């Protein structure tokens, strides 16, 4: 018996691409599409779907129309770049009295994703 997929591959990819879009935080339509899901939750759900859905679902995720692997690599590369920039900023600009600045920087960075 085949397991019914919760969501199609395109939905996960649309969400990940929204996190990559700097204008998404200003778009009511895009915020509504994301609802309350964080990028971490989207990645968890995607991981579960890739492990548990039938092979045709995985093939659709990877096909030339969806380019799921490329989207995932783009998103993870972007997050890695952001984390490295945040780390460099922290190392270069922080002392024990700068915790408020770190919090403000971190909050701004998260909303930019």
JSON list of C-alpha atoms in Angstrom, two decimals, residues 1-102:
[
{"chain": "A", "resi": 1, "resn": "UNK", "atom": "CA", "xyz": [0.00, 0.00, 0.00]},
{"chain": "A", "resi": 2, "resn": "UNK", "atom": "CA", "xyz": [1.34, 3.41, -1.01]},
{"chain": "A", "resi": 3, "resn": "UNK", "atom": "CA", "xyz": [1.64, 6.19, 1.57]},
{"chain": "A", "resi": 4, "resn": "UNK", "atom": "CA", "xyz": [-0.26, 9.36, 0.65]},
{"chain": "A", "resi": 5, "resn": "UNK", "atom": "CA", "xyz": [2.09, 12.36, 0.55]},
{"chain": "A", "resi": 6, "resn": "UNK", "atom": "CA", "xyz": [1.16, 15.14, 2.97]},
{"chain": "A", "resi": 7, "resn": "UNK", "atom": "CA", "xyz": [2.31, 17.91, 0.61]},
{"chain": "A", "resi": 8, "resn": "UNK", "atom": "CA", "xyz": [3.67, 17.98, -2.94]},
{"chain": "A", "resi": 9, "resn": "UNK", "atom": "CA", "xyz": [7.39, 18.69, -3.48]},
{"chain": "A", "resi": 10, "resn": "UNK", "atom": "CA", "xyz": [6.62, 22.08, -4.99]},
{"chain": "A", "resi": 11, "resn": "UNK", "atom": "CA", "xyz": [5.17, 23.36, -1.71]},
{"chain": "A", "resi": 12, "resn": "UNK", "atom": "CA", "xyz": [8.39, 22.69, 0.21]},
{"chain": "A", "resi": 13, "resn": "UNK", "atom": "CA", "xyz": [10.44, 24.29, -2.55]},
{"chain": "A", "resi": 14, "resn": "UNK", "atom": "CA", "xyz": [8.17, 27.33, -2.70]},
{"chain": "A", "resi": 15, "resn": "UNK", "atom": "CA", "xyz": [8.66, 27.82, 1.04]},
{"chain": "A", "resi": 16, "resn": "UNK", "atom": "CA", "xyz": [12.45, 27.45, 0.84]},
{"chain": "A", "resi": 17, "resn": "UNK", "atom": "CA", "xyz": [12.61, 29.88, -2.07]},
{"chain": "A", "resi": 18, "resn": "UNK", "atom": "CA", "xyz": [10.52, 32.33, -0.05]},
{"chain": "A", "resi": 19, "resn": "UNK", "atom": "CA", "xyz": [13.12, 32.22, 2.74]},
{"chain": "A", "resi": 20, "resn": "UNK", "atom": "CA", "xyz": [15.74, 33.12, 0.13]},
{"chain": "A", "resi": 21, "resn": "UNK", "atom": "CA", "xyz": [13.71, 36.09, -1.15]},
{"chain": "A", "resi": 22, "resn": "UNK", "atom": "CA", "xyz": [14.71, 39.34, 0.60]},
{"chain": "A", "resi": 23, "resn": "UNK", "atom": "CA", "xyz": [11.36, 40.90, -0.33]},
{"chain": "A", "resi": 24, "resn": "UNK", "atom": "CA", "xyz": [9.32, 38.06, 1.18]},
{"chain": "A", "resi": 25, "resn": "UNK", "atom": "CA", "xyz": [9.11, 39.60, 4.65]},
{"chain": "A", "resi": 26, "resn": "UNK", "atom": "CA", "xyz": [7.29, 42.58, 3.11]},
{"chain": "A", "resi": 27, "resn": "UNK", "atom": "CA", "xyz": [4.88, 40.47, 1.06]},
{"chain": "A", "resi": 28, "resn": "UNK", "atom": "CA", "xyz": [1.63, 39.63, 2.86]},
{"chain": "A", "resi": 29, "resn": "UNK", "atom": "CA", "xyz": [0.93, 36.83, 0.37]},
{"chain": "A", "resi": 30, "resn": "UNK", "atom": "CA", "xyz": [4.29, 35.17, 1.01]},
{"chain": "A", "resi": 31, "resn": "UNK", "atom": "CA", "xyz": [4.02, 35.56, 4.79]},
{"chain": "A", "resi": 32, "resn": "UNK", "atom": "CA", "xyz": [0.56, 33.97, 4.66]},
{"chain": "A", "resi": 33, "resn": "UNK", "atom": "CA", "xyz": [1.90, 31.05, 2.61]},
{"chain": "A", "resi": 34, "resn": "UNK", "atom": "CA", "xyz": [4.57, 30.40, 5.25]},
{"chain": "A", "resi": 35, "resn": "UNK", "atom": "CA", "xyz": [2.03, 30.76, 8.09]},
{"chain": "A", "resi": 36, "resn": "UNK", "atom": "CA", "xyz": [3.88, 30.04, 11.32]},
{"chain": "A", "resi": 37, "resn": "UNK", "atom": "CA", "xyz": [6.39, 27.61, 9.85]},
{"chain": "A", "resi": 38, "resn": "UNK", "atom": "CA", "xyz": [10.04, 28.35, 10.42]},
{"chain": "A", "resi": 39, "resn": "UNK", "atom": "CA", "xyz": [12.72, 27.35, 7.96]},
{"chain": "A", "resi": 40, "resn": "UNK", "atom": "CA", "xyz": [13.83, 24.70, 10.46]},
{"chain": "A", "resi": 41, "resn": "UNK", "atom": "CA", "xyz": [10.34, 23.19, 10.48]},
{"chain": "A", "resi": 42, "resn": "UNK", "atom": "CA", "xyz": [10.15, 23.25, 6.68]},
{"chain": "A", "resi": 43, "resn": "UNK", "atom": "CA", "xyz": [13.50, 21.43, 6.49]},
{"chain": "A", "resi": 44, "resn": "UNK", "atom": "CA", "xyz": [12.34, 18.85, 9.06]},
{"chain": "A", "resi": 45, "resn": "UNK", "atom": "CA", "xyz": [9.12, 18.22, 7.16]},
{"chain": "A", "resi": 46, "resn": "UNK", "atom": "CA", "xyz": [11.04, 17.97, 3.89]},
{"chain": "A", "resi": 47, "resn": "UNK", "atom": "CA", "xyz": [13.47, 15.49, 5.41]},
{"chain": "A", "resi": 48, "resn": "UNK", "atom": "CA", "xyz": [10.58, 13.32, 6.62]},
{"chain": "A", "resi": 49, "resn": "UNK", "atom": "CA", "xyz": [8.90, 13.51, 3.22]},
{"chain": "A", "resi": 50, "resn": "UNK", "atom": "CA", "xyz": [12.10, 12.54, 1.40]},
{"chain": "A", "resi": 51, "resn": "UNK", "atom": "CA", "xyz": [12.48, 9.51, 3.69]},
{"chain": "A", "resi": 52, "resn": "UNK", "atom": "CA", "xyz": [8.89, 8.32, 3.81]},
{"chain": "A", "resi": 53, "resn": "UNK", "atom": "CA", "xyz": [7.15, 9.23, 0.55]},
{"chain": "A", "resi": 54, "resn": "UNK", "atom": "CA", "xyz": [7.17, 6.95, -2.47]},
{"chain": "A", "resi": 55, "resn": "UNK", "atom": "CA", "xyz": [10.01, 7.13, -4.97]},
{"chain": "A", "resi": 56, "resn": "UNK", "atom": "CA", "xyz": [7.89, 9.01, -7.54]},
{"chain": "A", "resi": 57, "resn": "UNK", "atom": "CA", "xyz": [7.56, 11.87, -5.01]},
{"chain": "A", "resi": 58, "resn": "UNK", "atom": "CA", "xyz": [11.35, 11.99, -4.63]},
{"chain": "A", "resi": 59, "resn": "UNK", "atom": "CA", "xyz": [11.82, 11.90, -8.41]},
{"chain": "A", "resi": 60, "resn": "UNK", "atom": "CA", "xyz": [9.36, 14.79, -8.77]},
{"chain": "A", "resi": 61, "resn": "UNK", "atom": "CA", "xyz": [11.32, 16.73, -6.13]},
{"chain": "A", "resi": 62, "resn": "UNK", "atom": "CA", "xyz": [14.54, 16.18, -8.11]},
{"chain": "A", "resi": 63, "resn": "UNK", "atom": "CA", "xyz": [13.17, 16.61, -11.65]},
{"chain": "A", "resi": 64, "resn": "UNK", "atom": "CA", "xyz": [14.10, 19.41, -14.06]},
{"chain": "A", "resi": 65, "resn": "UNK", "atom": "CA", "xyz": [10.92, 21.35, -13.34]},
{"chain": "A", "resi": 66, "resn": "UNK", "atom": "CA", "xyz": [11.33, 21.45, -9.55]},
{"chain": "A", "resi": 67, "resn": "UNK", "atom": "CA", "xyz": [15.14, 21.27, -9.23]},
{"chain": "A", "resi": 68, "resn": "UNK", "atom": "CA", "xyz": [14.76, 20.40, -5.56]},
{"chain": "A", "resi": 69, "resn": "UNK", "atom": "CA", "xyz": [18.38, 19.52, -4.94]},
{"chain": "A", "resi": 70, "resn": "UNK", "atom": "CA", "xyz": [19.53, 22.84, -6.41]},
{"chain": "A", "resi": 71, "resn": "UNK", "atom": "CA", "xyz": [17.03, 24.74, -4.27]},
{"chain": "A", "resi": 72, "resn": "UNK", "atom": "CA", "xyz": [18.14, 22.89, -1.14]},
{"chain": "A", "resi": 73, "resn": "UNK", "atom": "CA", "xyz": [21.82, 23.55, -1.89]},
{"chain": "A", "resi": 74, "resn": "UNK", "atom": "CA", "xyz": [21.07, 27.24, -2.54]},
{"chain": "A", "resi": 75, "resn": "UNK", "atom": "CA", "xyz": [19.19, 27.56, 0.75]},
{"chain": "A", "resi": 76, "resn": "UNK", "atom": "CA", "xyz": [21.82, 25.73, 2.82]},
{"chain": "A", "resi": 77, "resn": "UNK", "atom": "CA", "xyz": [24.64, 27.70, 1.16]},
{"chain": "A", "resi": 78, "resn": "UNK", "atom": "CA", "xyz": [22.85, 30.96, 1.93]},
{"chain": "A", "resi": 79, "resn": "UNK", "atom": "CA", "xyz": [22.35, 29.97, 5.59]},
{"chain": "A", "resi": 80, "resn": "UNK", "atom": "CA", "xyz": [26.01, 28.96, 5.87]},
{"chain": "A", "resi": 81, "resn": "UNK", "atom": "CA", "xyz": [27.07, 32.32, 4.43]},
{"chain": "A", "resi": 82, "resn": "UNK", "atom": "CA", "xyz": [24.79, 34.12, 6.93]},
{"chain": "A", "resi": 83, "resn": "UNK", "atom": "CA", "xyz": [26.14, 32.12, 9.86]},
{"chain": "A", "resi": 84, "resn": "UNK", "atom": "CA", "xyz": [29.73, 32.85, 8.85]},
{"chain": "A", "resi": 85, "resn": "UNK", "atom": "CA", "xyz": [28.96, 36.57, 8.51]},
{"chain": "A", "resi": 86, "resn": "UNK", "atom": "CA", "xyz": [27.27, 36.60, 11.91]},
{"chain": "A", "resi": 87, "resn": "UNK", "atom": "CA", "xyz": [30.24, 34.81, 13.44]},
{"chain": "A", "resi": 88, "resn": "UNK", "atom": "CA", "xyz": [32.73, 37.25, 11.90]},
{"chain": "A", "resi": 89, "resn": "UNK", "atom": "CA", "xyz": [30.64, 40.18, 13.07]},
{"chain": "A", "resi": 90, "resn": "UNK", "atom": "CA", "xyz": [30.46, 38.74, 16.58]},
{"chain": "A", "resi": 91, "resn": "UNK", "atom": "CA", "xyz": [34.21, 38.08, 16.76]},
{"chain": "A", "resi": 92, "resn": "UNK", "atom": "CA", "xyz": [35.11, 41.52, 15.40]},
{"chain": "A", "resi": 93, "resn": "UNK", "atom": "CA", "xyz": [32.57, 43.62, 17.26]},
{"chain": "A", "resi": 94, "resn": "UNK", "atom": "CA", "xyz": [31.86, 41.97, 20.57]},
{"chain": "A", "resi": 95, "resn": "UNK", "atom": "CA", "xyz": [33.04, 42.29, 24.05]},
{"chain": "A", "resi": 96, "resn": "UNK", "atom": "CA", "xyz": [31.18, 41.32, 27.21]},
{"chain": "A", "resi": 97, "resn": "UNK", "atom": "CA", "xyz": [29.00, 44.47, 27.05]},
{"chain": "A", "resi": 98, "resn": "UNK", "atom": "CA", "xyz": [27.77, 43.88, 23.49]},
{"chain": "A", "resi": 99, "resn": "UNK", "atom": "CA", "xyz": [25.09, 41.25, 24.11]},
{"chain": "A", "resi": 100, "resn": "UNK", "atom": "CA", "xyz": [22.32, 43.70, 23.18]},
{"chain": "A", "resi": 101, "resn": "UNK", "atom": "CA", "xyz": [24.03, 44.43, 19.84]},
{"chain": "A", "resi": 102, "resn": "UNK", "atom": "CA", "xyz": [24.34, 40.72, 19.12]}
]
